Amino acid sequence: MKPEPVTPGDELAGRRVRKDRRVAIALYVVGMLVLFGSLAGFMFDQYQRDMQAARERTAARADLVAEWVGSTFSASDFLLSDVSEQLQPPWRQRLFGEPLDPAMVEDFLIQHRQRLDLVDEVNLVGPEGRILASSSSLYPQGFDMSGLPFHSAFESRPELSGWVTPLFWSALAARHLVVHARRLPDGQGLAMVELDPGVFGQALERLSLARGQSIAIIDTEMHLIARRPRLDDDEPLAALGVTIDEPQTEAFIESGEARVHLRTASPLDGDERIYTLRRINGLPFVVVVGEKASILLGGWMYRLWVRILIGLAVMGLGWLALRHYLNRLRLEEEVRQQVRERELARRDARATEAQLRIAATAFETHLGMLITDRDSRILKVNDTFTRITGYTEAEVVGRNPRLLSSGLHDEAFYRRLWRGVLRTDSWQGEVWNRRKNGEVFPEWLTLSAVRNAAGKTTHFVATFSDLTERKAAEKEIHQLAFFDPLTGLPNRRLMLDRLEVALKDSYRSGKFGALLFLDLDHFKQVNDTLGHHAGDQLLQEVAHRLEGVLRDTDTVARLGSDEFAVLLYDLRGDVEEVAVIAERVANKLLAVMQAPLRLGEESLSVSISIGLTLYRGHEATLDEILQQADMALFQAKAAGRNALAFFDPEMQVRLQARARLEADLRQALPNGELRLHYQPQVDERGAVIGVEALLRWQHPVRGLVSPGEFIPLAEENRLIVPIGHWVLETACRQLAAWTEDPARAALSLSVNVSPRQFREPDFVKRVLEILEATGAPACLLKLEVTESLLLEARDEARRRMLELRERGVRFALDDFGTGYSSLAYLKRLPLDQLKIDQSFVRDLLEDEASEAIVASTLALAQSLQLEVVAEGVESSPQRVWLVVHGCRVLQGYLFGRPVPVEDL
Ligand code: C2E
Ligand code: MG
Ligand code: MG
């Protein structure tokens, strides 16, 4: 594997090493090529030189031999010319006489034969080719020689003066011969000598021969004349006449060239030789000198081998050096590689260590962690795992995570889980597991598969967080969002949700349901008198009682302070039947409240008012149903509390009108639509002693609206406070104005004060401020309060009254006789006047009961030293009766209607 480069420097070094290796190998190869090339060149040159030297040597030797052979025939030629000359006059007559003496000629020839060793015989041949004379006894005179080749040569070529024959076989002499002939002048014939070719052999014998050298003399007809070394050591003439069969030699002889160098195998002994062939001038002979190639090249071959061996040795040494160098390079490279690997390993180790540290840190998170092998055997868990499950690492390692199973999930659940992991390598979801202590808890689990480089799953990693606290928090939030913290009942929101669902169900099933709004009567009093804690207890008890009456399937909800709602579902039957059922439930609710309730020391009885409406399907919208229940409740309250009222559409119209009125009323004060009318109060003689200020609302559309219509509304929505303030201020200003007018300066002014207004914390302060600001005399101001004041917060009311009374303000009890009228309290309050309600005055003369009440009231007032005002006096008989029975002050249409101040 190619090592991974660590740095650019390493990469460079690696490249350098590879280059060095290539250069070294190249140098070596080139070196060897040069070495062997020059060696080959040198050896080739040596070879050429050796060959050249051999050629020169053989040529020199051939020249020598040729010279020698030539000189031999010069000698024979000289002998022939000598013979020829001596056969001419004047020598002819002197020597041989005239005519010739054949014996003397024969002697003469014999003498000449003895002059030269190589000459065997000397003959004279006549022009016809017959022997004239001969030194040999073999040739008698007249012996025909015309058949011999030299004769015909002379015959056919007249210009030819002398000629030497190639070797030929003489049958007569029974041996090989060479004939040298010479033409005699004047057609006298020929002189000829027979030469012994063996002489050449003997001459060659005298030459020294180097080893492997050969010298041969052949004739132009390819017959061997002599040869060294001998063909047969015992027979010197064995070579004579042997026919040579060698095509290059033959070609040379035919070419007529003087000399040639050949390299060929000897046809005689088969040895390969370097030859020089040399023609002998004017003679039919060729000298062949050879040197044996094997010997000739032996030295060269030896030198060649020596040099090859040296070359090989150099090559081997070079190779060793190269190998050594390459090894060193490889070693260097290996060392570098090792250094690099070590560096990489160090780096890897550092990276791995860092990763391990990160992994270890990551492992100890707030999440529980668990690692298993691919067979789901636990390998490792973290501290959080232990904290959540209660199992230590030692307890779970090697075990299957199944030990945490809660048993709450079925097989299919785990199958789905593992399918998820195998398909996408991870799964997330909520799982219920069991702690070591047996507690079952919810966790959010993430399960991941770990794969190796080959893609095979090796481990599984599970991380999880304990959802117990989150679940609890969720539950708490849910509780807060949908339940009333005090009673634990569903709150308004949940009730609305359920109603919405109930409407849908009802639409499907066609069944009726009922919505009941419940309101505690006089809850406010309990709160004010006994404190909020008691109020809370009361509400809890009420909730408890309500729940006790209802089925589990019904819904009881707390909507607000003392308001509850009950939702009944799935009521069977037609509308009348269902109404009966609902009414029965409502009555049970009313009844369960009857029992006295203990709050600490106190025991009190509470009552509720119930408004009830029925719903079915989409006959009414959710808002309409709520409105209907609300209206019914209002009706129940109006009916005198502790009552049940069904929603009735007529009432809806009235309530809608009321809602519009309320909206308009809010604008009345800022729009300046309020007026004060004044009604006189007279004494028994009819003299006006005071007036009552009565509020009027000049509505832009409705015209004058009576206070009976809008005062209760204003009281409900607290508008009465600013309105009452305005009334008091306007009245006081009027009172102050009257002080200027002597005719009216003594008139008292009565102003109605609503209980709500009176209960305002700064009421006293405000009244005093107004008196101050307007300058109205406090003693002429009379505040009319109602009996309801006596019911609620009696002590506080008394305190305030006393405070104002100290400043001179007086009090009248309005509408006396209609309310609780507890005489015991009456006594304790700082009152100045009782106003008998006009309903009694109206019935006075027709109803004995009314008469009795009025009479006893007058008596009572007298005993309490209170002034009595009769309201609503419309007729003189009424006036008479009242005056007769001791009523001092009268008020009514009989004396004057409430009118604007101008009309007073
Ligand atoms: P009230 O204080 O009892 O006032 C007397 C009511 O009897 C007045 O009605 C008056 O017009 C009427 N009345 C007087 N003489 C006769 C008569 O001979 N025959 C008949 N049938 N009625 C007579 P009004 O003005 O409609 O006021 C009704 C009630 O509204 C008052 O009853 C009082 O409780 C309340 N009210 C009026 N003005 C104010 C006000 O400024 N503040 C407060 N808080 N309440 C007021
Ligand atoms: Mg009044
Ligand atoms: Mg009144």
mmCIF file with all atom_site columns, C-alpha atoms and ligand atoms in Angstrom, residues 681 692-694 750-753 784-786 814-815 835 871 891, ligand 2:
data_model
loop_
_atom_site.group_PDB
_atom_site.id
_atom_site.type_symbol
_atom_site.label_atom_id
_atom_site.label_alt_id
_atom_site.label_comp_id
_atom_site.label_asym_id
_atom_site.label_entity_id
_atom_site.label_seq_id
_atom_site.pdbx_PDB_ins_code
_atom_site.Cartn_x
_atom_site.Cartn_y
_atom_site.Cartn_z
_atom_site.occupancy
_atom_site.B_iso_or_equiv
_atom_site.pdbx_formal_charge
_atom_site.auth_seq_id
_atom_site.auth_comp_id
_atom_site.auth_asym_id
_atom_site.auth_atom_id
_atom_site.pdbx_PDB_model_num
ATOM   1  C  CA . GLN A 1 681 ? -92.011 67.806 50.316 1.00 0.00 ? 681 GLN A CA 1
ATOM   2  C  CA . GLU A 1 692 ? -86.112 65.442 46.785 1.00 0.00 ? 692 GLU A CA 1
ATOM   3  C  CA . ALA A 1 693 ? -83.703 65.365 43.915 1.00 0.00 ? 693 ALA A CA 1
ATOM   4  C  CA . LEU A 1 694 ? -84.718 62.660 41.434 1.00 0.00 ? 694 LEU A CA 1
ATOM   5  C  CA . SER A 1 750 ? -82.918 65.005 49.849 1.00 0.00 ? 750 SER A CA 1
ATOM   6  C  CA . VAL A 1 751 ? -80.515 63.055 47.657 1.00 0.00 ? 751 VAL A CA 1
ATOM   7  C  CA . ASN A 1 752 ? -80.864 59.312 47.004 1.00 0.00 ? 752 ASN A CA 1
ATOM   8  C  CA . VAL A 1 753 ? -77.729 57.333 47.660 1.00 0.00 ? 753 VAL A CA 1
ATOM   9  C  CA . GLU A 1 784 ? -81.718 58.824 51.511 1.00 0.00 ? 784 GLU A CA 1
ATOM   10 C  CA . VAL A 1 785 ? -80.424 55.309 52.082 1.00 0.00 ? 785 VAL A CA 1
ATOM   11 C  CA . THR A 1 786 ? -82.262 52.011 51.838 1.00 0.00 ? 786 THR A CA 1
ATOM   12 C  CA . ASP A 1 814 ? -86.110 55.355 52.042 1.00 0.00 ? 814 ASP A CA 1
ATOM   13 C  CA . ASP A 1 815 ? -88.775 52.841 51.008 1.00 0.00 ? 815 ASP A CA 1
ATOM   14 C  CA . LYS A 1 835 ? -89.926 57.430 54.347 1.00 0.00 ? 835 LYS A CA 1
ATOM   15 C  CA . GLU A 1 871 ? -94.316 59.196 49.775 1.00 0.00 ? 871 GLU A CA 1
ATOM   16 C  CA . GLN A 1 891 ? -94.595 64.057 49.314 1.00 0.00 ? 891 GLN A CA 1
HETATM 17 MG MG . MG  B 2 .   ? -86.025 58.613 47.396 1.00 0.00 ? 2   MG  B MG 1
#
